mmCIF file of C-alpha atoms in Angstrom:
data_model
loop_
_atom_site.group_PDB
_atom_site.id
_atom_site.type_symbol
_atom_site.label_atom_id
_atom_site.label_comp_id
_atom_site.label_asym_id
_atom_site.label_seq_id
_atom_site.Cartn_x
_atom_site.Cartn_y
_atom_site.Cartn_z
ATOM 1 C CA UNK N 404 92.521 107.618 87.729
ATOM 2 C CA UNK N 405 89.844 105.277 88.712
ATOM 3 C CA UNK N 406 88.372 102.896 86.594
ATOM 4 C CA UNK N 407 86.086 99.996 86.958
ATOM 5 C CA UNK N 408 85.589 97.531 83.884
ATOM 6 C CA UNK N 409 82.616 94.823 84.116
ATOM 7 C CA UNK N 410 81.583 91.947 81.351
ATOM 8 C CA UNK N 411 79.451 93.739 78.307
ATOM 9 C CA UNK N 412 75.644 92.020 78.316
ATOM 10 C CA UNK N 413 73.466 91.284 77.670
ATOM 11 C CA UNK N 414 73.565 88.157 79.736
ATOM 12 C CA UNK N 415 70.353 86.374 79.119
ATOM 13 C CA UNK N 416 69.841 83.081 81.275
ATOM 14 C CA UNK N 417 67.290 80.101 82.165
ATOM 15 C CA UNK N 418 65.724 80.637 85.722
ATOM 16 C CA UNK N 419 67.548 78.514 88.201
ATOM 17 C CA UNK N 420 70.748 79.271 86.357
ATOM 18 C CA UNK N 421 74.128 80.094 88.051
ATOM 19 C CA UNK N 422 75.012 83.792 87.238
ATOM 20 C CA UNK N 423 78.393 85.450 87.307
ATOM 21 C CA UNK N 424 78.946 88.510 86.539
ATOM 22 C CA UNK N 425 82.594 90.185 85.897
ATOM 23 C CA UNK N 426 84.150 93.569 87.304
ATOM 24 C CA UNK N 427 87.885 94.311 88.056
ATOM 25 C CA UNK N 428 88.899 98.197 89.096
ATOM 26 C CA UNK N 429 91.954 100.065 89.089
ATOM 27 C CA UNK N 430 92.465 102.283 92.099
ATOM 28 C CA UNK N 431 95.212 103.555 94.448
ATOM 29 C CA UNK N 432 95.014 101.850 97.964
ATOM 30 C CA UNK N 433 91.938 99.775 99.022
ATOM 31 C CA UNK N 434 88.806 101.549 98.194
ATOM 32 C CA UNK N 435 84.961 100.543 98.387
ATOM 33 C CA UNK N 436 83.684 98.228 96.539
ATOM 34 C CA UNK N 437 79.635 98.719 95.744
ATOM 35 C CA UNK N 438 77.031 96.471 93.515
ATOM 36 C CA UNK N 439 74.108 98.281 92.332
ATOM 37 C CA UNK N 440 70.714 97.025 90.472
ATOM 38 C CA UNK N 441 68.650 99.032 88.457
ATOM 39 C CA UNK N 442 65.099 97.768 87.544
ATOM 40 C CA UNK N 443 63.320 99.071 84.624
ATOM 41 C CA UNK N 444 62.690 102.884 84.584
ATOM 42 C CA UNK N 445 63.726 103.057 88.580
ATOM 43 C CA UNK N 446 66.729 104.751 90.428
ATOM 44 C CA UNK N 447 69.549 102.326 91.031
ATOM 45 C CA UNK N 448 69.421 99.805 94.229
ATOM 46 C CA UNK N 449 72.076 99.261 96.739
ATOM 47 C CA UNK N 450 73.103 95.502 96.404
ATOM 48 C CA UNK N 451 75.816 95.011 98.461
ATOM 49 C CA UNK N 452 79.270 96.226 99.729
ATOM 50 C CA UNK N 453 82.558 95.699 100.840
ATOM 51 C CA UNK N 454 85.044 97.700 102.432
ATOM 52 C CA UNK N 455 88.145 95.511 102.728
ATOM 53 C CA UNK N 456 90.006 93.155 101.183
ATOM 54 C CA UNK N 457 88.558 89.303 101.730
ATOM 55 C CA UNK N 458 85.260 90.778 102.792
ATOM 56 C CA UNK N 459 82.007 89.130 101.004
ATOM 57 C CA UNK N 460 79.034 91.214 100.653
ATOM 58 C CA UNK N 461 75.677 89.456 100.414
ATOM 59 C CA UNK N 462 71.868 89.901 99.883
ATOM 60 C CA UNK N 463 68.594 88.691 98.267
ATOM 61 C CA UNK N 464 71.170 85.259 97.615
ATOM 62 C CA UNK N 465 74.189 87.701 95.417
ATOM 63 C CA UNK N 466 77.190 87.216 96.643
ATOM 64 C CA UNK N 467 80.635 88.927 95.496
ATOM 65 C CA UNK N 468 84.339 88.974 97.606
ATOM 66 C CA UNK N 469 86.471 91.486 97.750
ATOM 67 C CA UNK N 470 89.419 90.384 95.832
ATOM 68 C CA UNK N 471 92.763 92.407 96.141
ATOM 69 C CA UNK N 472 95.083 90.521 94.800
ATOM 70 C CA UNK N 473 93.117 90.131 91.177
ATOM 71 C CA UNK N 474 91.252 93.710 91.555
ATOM 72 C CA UNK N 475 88.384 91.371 91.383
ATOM 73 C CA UNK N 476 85.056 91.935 93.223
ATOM 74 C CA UNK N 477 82.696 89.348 91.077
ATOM 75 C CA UNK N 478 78.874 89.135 91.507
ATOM 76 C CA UNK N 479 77.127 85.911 91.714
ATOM 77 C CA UNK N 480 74.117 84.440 92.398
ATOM 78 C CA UNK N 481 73.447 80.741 92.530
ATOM 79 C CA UNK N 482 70.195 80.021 91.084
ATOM 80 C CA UNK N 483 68.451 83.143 89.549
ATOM 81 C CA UNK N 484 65.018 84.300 89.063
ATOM 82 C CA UNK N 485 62.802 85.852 86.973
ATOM 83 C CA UNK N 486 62.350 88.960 89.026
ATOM 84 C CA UNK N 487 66.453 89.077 88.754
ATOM 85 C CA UNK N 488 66.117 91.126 85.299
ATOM 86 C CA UNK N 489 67.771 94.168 85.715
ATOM 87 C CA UNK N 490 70.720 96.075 84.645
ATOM 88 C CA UNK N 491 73.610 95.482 87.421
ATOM 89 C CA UNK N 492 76.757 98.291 87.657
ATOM 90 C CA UNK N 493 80.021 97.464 89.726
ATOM 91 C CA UNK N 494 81.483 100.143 91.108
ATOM 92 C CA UNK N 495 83.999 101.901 93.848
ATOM 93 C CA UNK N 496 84.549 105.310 96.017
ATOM 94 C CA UNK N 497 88.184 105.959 97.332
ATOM 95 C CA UNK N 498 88.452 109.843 97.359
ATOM 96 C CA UNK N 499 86.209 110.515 94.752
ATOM 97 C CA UNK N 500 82.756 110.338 94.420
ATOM 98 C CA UNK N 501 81.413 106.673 93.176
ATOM 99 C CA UNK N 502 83.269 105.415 89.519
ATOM 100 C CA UNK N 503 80.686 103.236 88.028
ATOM 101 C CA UNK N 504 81.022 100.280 85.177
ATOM 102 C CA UNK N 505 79.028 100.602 82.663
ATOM 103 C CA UNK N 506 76.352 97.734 83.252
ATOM 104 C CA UNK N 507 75.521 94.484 82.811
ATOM 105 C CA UNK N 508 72.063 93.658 81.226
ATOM 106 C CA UNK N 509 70.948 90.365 83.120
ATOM 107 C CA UNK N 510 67.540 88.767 81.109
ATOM 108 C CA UNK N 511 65.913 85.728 83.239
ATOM 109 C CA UNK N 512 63.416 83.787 80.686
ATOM 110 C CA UNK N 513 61.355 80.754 82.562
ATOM 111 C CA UNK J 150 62.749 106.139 106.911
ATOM 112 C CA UNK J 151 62.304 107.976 103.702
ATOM 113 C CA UNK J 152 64.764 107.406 101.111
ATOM 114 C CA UNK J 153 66.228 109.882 98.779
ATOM 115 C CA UNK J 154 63.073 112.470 97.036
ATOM 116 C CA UNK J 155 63.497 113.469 93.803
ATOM 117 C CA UNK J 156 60.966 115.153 91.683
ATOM 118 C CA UNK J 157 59.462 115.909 89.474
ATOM 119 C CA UNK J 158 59.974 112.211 88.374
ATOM 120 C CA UNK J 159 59.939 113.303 84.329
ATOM 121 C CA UNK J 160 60.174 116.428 82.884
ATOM 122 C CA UNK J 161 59.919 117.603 79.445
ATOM 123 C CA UNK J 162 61.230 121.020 78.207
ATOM 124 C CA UNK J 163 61.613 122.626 74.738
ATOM 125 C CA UNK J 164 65.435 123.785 73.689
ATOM 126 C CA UNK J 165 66.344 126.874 75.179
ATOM 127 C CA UNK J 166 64.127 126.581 78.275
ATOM 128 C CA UNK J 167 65.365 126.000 81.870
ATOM 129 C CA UNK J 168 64.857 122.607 84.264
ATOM 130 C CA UNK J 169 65.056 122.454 87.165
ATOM 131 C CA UNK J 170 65.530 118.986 89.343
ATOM 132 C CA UNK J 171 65.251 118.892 93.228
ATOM 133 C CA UNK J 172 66.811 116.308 95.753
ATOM 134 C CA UNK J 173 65.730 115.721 99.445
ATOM 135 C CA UNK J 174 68.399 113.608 100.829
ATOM 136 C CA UNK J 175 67.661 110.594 103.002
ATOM 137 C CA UNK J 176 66.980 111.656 106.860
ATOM 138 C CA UNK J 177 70.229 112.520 108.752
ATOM 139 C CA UNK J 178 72.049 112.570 105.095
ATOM 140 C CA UNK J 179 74.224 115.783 104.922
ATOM 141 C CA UNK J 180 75.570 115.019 101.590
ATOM 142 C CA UNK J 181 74.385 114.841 98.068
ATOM 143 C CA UNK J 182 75.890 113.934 94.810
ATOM 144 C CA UNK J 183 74.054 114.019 91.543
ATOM 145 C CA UNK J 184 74.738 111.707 88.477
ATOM 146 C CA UNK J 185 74.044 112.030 84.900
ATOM 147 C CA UNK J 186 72.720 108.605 83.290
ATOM 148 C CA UNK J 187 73.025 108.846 79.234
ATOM 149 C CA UNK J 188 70.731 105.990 77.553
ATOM 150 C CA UNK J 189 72.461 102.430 77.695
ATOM 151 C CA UNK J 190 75.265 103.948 79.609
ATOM 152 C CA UNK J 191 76.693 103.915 83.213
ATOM 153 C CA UNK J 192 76.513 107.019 85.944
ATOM 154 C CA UNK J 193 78.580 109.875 85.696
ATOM 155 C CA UNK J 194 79.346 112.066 88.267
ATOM 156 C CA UNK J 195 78.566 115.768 87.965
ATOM 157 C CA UNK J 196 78.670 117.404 91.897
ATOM 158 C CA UNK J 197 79.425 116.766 95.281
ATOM 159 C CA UNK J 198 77.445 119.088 97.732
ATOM 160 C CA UNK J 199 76.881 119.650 101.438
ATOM 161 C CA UNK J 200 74.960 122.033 103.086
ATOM 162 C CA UNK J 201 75.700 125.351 101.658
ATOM 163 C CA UNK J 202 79.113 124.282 100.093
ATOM 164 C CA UNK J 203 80.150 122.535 96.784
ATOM 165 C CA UNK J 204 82.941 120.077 97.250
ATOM 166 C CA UNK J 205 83.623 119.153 94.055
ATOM 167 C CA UNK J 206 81.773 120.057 90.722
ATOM 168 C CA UNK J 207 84.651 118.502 88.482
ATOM 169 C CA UNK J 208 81.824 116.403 86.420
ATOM 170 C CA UNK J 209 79.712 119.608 86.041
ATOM 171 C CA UNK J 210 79.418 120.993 82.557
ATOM 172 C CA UNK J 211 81.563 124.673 82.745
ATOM 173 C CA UNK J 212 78.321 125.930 81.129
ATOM 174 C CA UNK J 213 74.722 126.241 81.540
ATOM 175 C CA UNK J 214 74.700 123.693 84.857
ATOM 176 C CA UNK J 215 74.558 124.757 88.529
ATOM 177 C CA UNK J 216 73.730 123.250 91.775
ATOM 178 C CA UNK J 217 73.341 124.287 95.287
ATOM 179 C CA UNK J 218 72.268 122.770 98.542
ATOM 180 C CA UNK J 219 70.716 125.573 100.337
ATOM 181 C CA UNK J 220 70.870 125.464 104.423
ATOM 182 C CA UNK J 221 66.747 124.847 103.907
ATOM 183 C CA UNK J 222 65.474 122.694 101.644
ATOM 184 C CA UNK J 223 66.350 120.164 98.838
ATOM 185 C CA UNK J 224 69.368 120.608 96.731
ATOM 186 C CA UNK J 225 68.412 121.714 93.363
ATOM 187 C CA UNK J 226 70.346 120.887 89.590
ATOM 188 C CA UNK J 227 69.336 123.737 87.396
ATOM 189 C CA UNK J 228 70.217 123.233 83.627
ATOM 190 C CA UNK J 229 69.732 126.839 81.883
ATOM 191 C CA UNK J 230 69.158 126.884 78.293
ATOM 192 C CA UNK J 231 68.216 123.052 77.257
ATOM 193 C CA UNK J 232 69.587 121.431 74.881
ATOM 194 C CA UNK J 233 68.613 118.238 73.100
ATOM 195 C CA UNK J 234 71.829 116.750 74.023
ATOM 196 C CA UNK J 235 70.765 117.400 77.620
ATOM 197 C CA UNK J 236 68.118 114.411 77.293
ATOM 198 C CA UNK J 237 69.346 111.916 80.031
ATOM 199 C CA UNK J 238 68.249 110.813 83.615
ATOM 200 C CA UNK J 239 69.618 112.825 86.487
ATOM 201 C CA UNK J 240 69.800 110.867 89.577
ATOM 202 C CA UNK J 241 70.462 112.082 93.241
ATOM 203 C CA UNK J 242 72.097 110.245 95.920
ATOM 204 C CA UNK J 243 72.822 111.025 99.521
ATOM 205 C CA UNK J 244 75.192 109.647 102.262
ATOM 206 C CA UNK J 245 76.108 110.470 105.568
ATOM 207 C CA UNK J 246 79.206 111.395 105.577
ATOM 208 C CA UNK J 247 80.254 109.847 108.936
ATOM 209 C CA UNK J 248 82.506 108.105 107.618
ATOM 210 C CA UNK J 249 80.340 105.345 106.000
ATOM 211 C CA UNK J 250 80.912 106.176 102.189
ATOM 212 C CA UNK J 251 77.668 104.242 100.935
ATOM 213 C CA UNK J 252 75.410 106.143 98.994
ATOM 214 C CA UNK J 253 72.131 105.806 98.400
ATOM 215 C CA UNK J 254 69.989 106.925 95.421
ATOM 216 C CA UNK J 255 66.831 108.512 94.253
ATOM 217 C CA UNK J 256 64.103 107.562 91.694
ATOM 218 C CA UNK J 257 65.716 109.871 88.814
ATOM 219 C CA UNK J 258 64.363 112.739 86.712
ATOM 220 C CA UNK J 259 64.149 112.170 83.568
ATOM 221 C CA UNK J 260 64.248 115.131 81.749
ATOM 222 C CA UNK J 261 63.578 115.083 78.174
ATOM 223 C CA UNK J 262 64.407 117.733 75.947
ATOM 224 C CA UNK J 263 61.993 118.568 72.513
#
């Protein structure tokens, strides 16, 4: 079946800090390809998408690409922030409801 | 635009008692899927509903859990009998269905169970 796997955290980094942030996925065909944030005690947070191979989602300075032939879709961020703490799940919908990793605890200390 | 409602936003019960959660998709949102979130863990899926129909309940507990999504009003996740092991965050999300697939989520319940 589907399957996504991201990097265990906690990931705990200096502000300004370059962040990456694993996730491959197994799936049959080309399915959708979701980054979600979840801030302390709140619902989770649309990040960004993508919906084809090569595309690159962005927002709020995360970036991640589509990557079909590693079953790659990789979050980063350049310089991070304080307010960046949260907990961050990959995950992908193709004929099933959303498959989520299980999360990545990201800590920024100043 | 209002998001995805989903209340009550906690919710405590003693074992054997019933919860129930309601869900009022996004505006224009025909479809809603509710999640299960066990402490330090990732989303499951439990149910996929539209209006009046379940599409696919193949994360639902075969006991104790229902859902609907009535032609009126929110959807609803009733738990019957409570159990401890029932402690979790239930989360709602909604999407259009026209052929965007994104979904968007709600605040959570957390329901805690004494």
């Amino acid at each position: 079946g589907n399957s996504v796997t991201q990097m265990e955290g906690p990931v705990t980094l200096s502000e300004e800090a370059f962040l990456t942030i694993n996730c491959t996925y197994t799936a049959t065909g080309y399915p959708s390809l979701f980054w979600y944030v979840q801030y302390p005690g709140e619902g989770l947070q649309l990040l960004l998408k993508a919906t084809k191979a090569d595309d690159k989602g962005s927002n709020k300075g995360f970036e991640a690409t589509y990557r079909k032939e590693t079953t790659s879709f990789h979050l980063e961020k350049g310089s991070v922030q304080v307010s960046d703490s949260a907990v961050y799940f990959c995950a992908l919908i193709k004929n099933t409801p959303l498959v989520f990793g299980k999360g990545t605890r990201l800590s920024v200390i100043a | 635009n209002a998001g995805v409602m989903q209340n009550p936003r906690h919710l405590v019960r003693r074992r054997g008692q019933e919860a129930r959660l309601r869900c009022s998709p996004m505006k224009g949102h025909s479809h809603v899927y509710w999640y299960r979130q066990l402490p330090e863990e990732g989303l499951k899926f439990m149910v996929y509903l539209q209006k009046e129909n379940i599409i696919d309940e193949s994360g639902m507990p075969k006991e104790r859990f229902s859902a609907e999504f009535p032609k009126e009003g929110p959807s609803i996740l009733r738990i019957q009998q409570v159990v401890r092991g029932d402690s979790a965050a239930y989360f709602c999300a909604s999407s259009s269905g026209t052929g965007d697939d994104t979904q968007y989520f709600g605040p959570g319940t957390r329901l805690t169970v004494l």
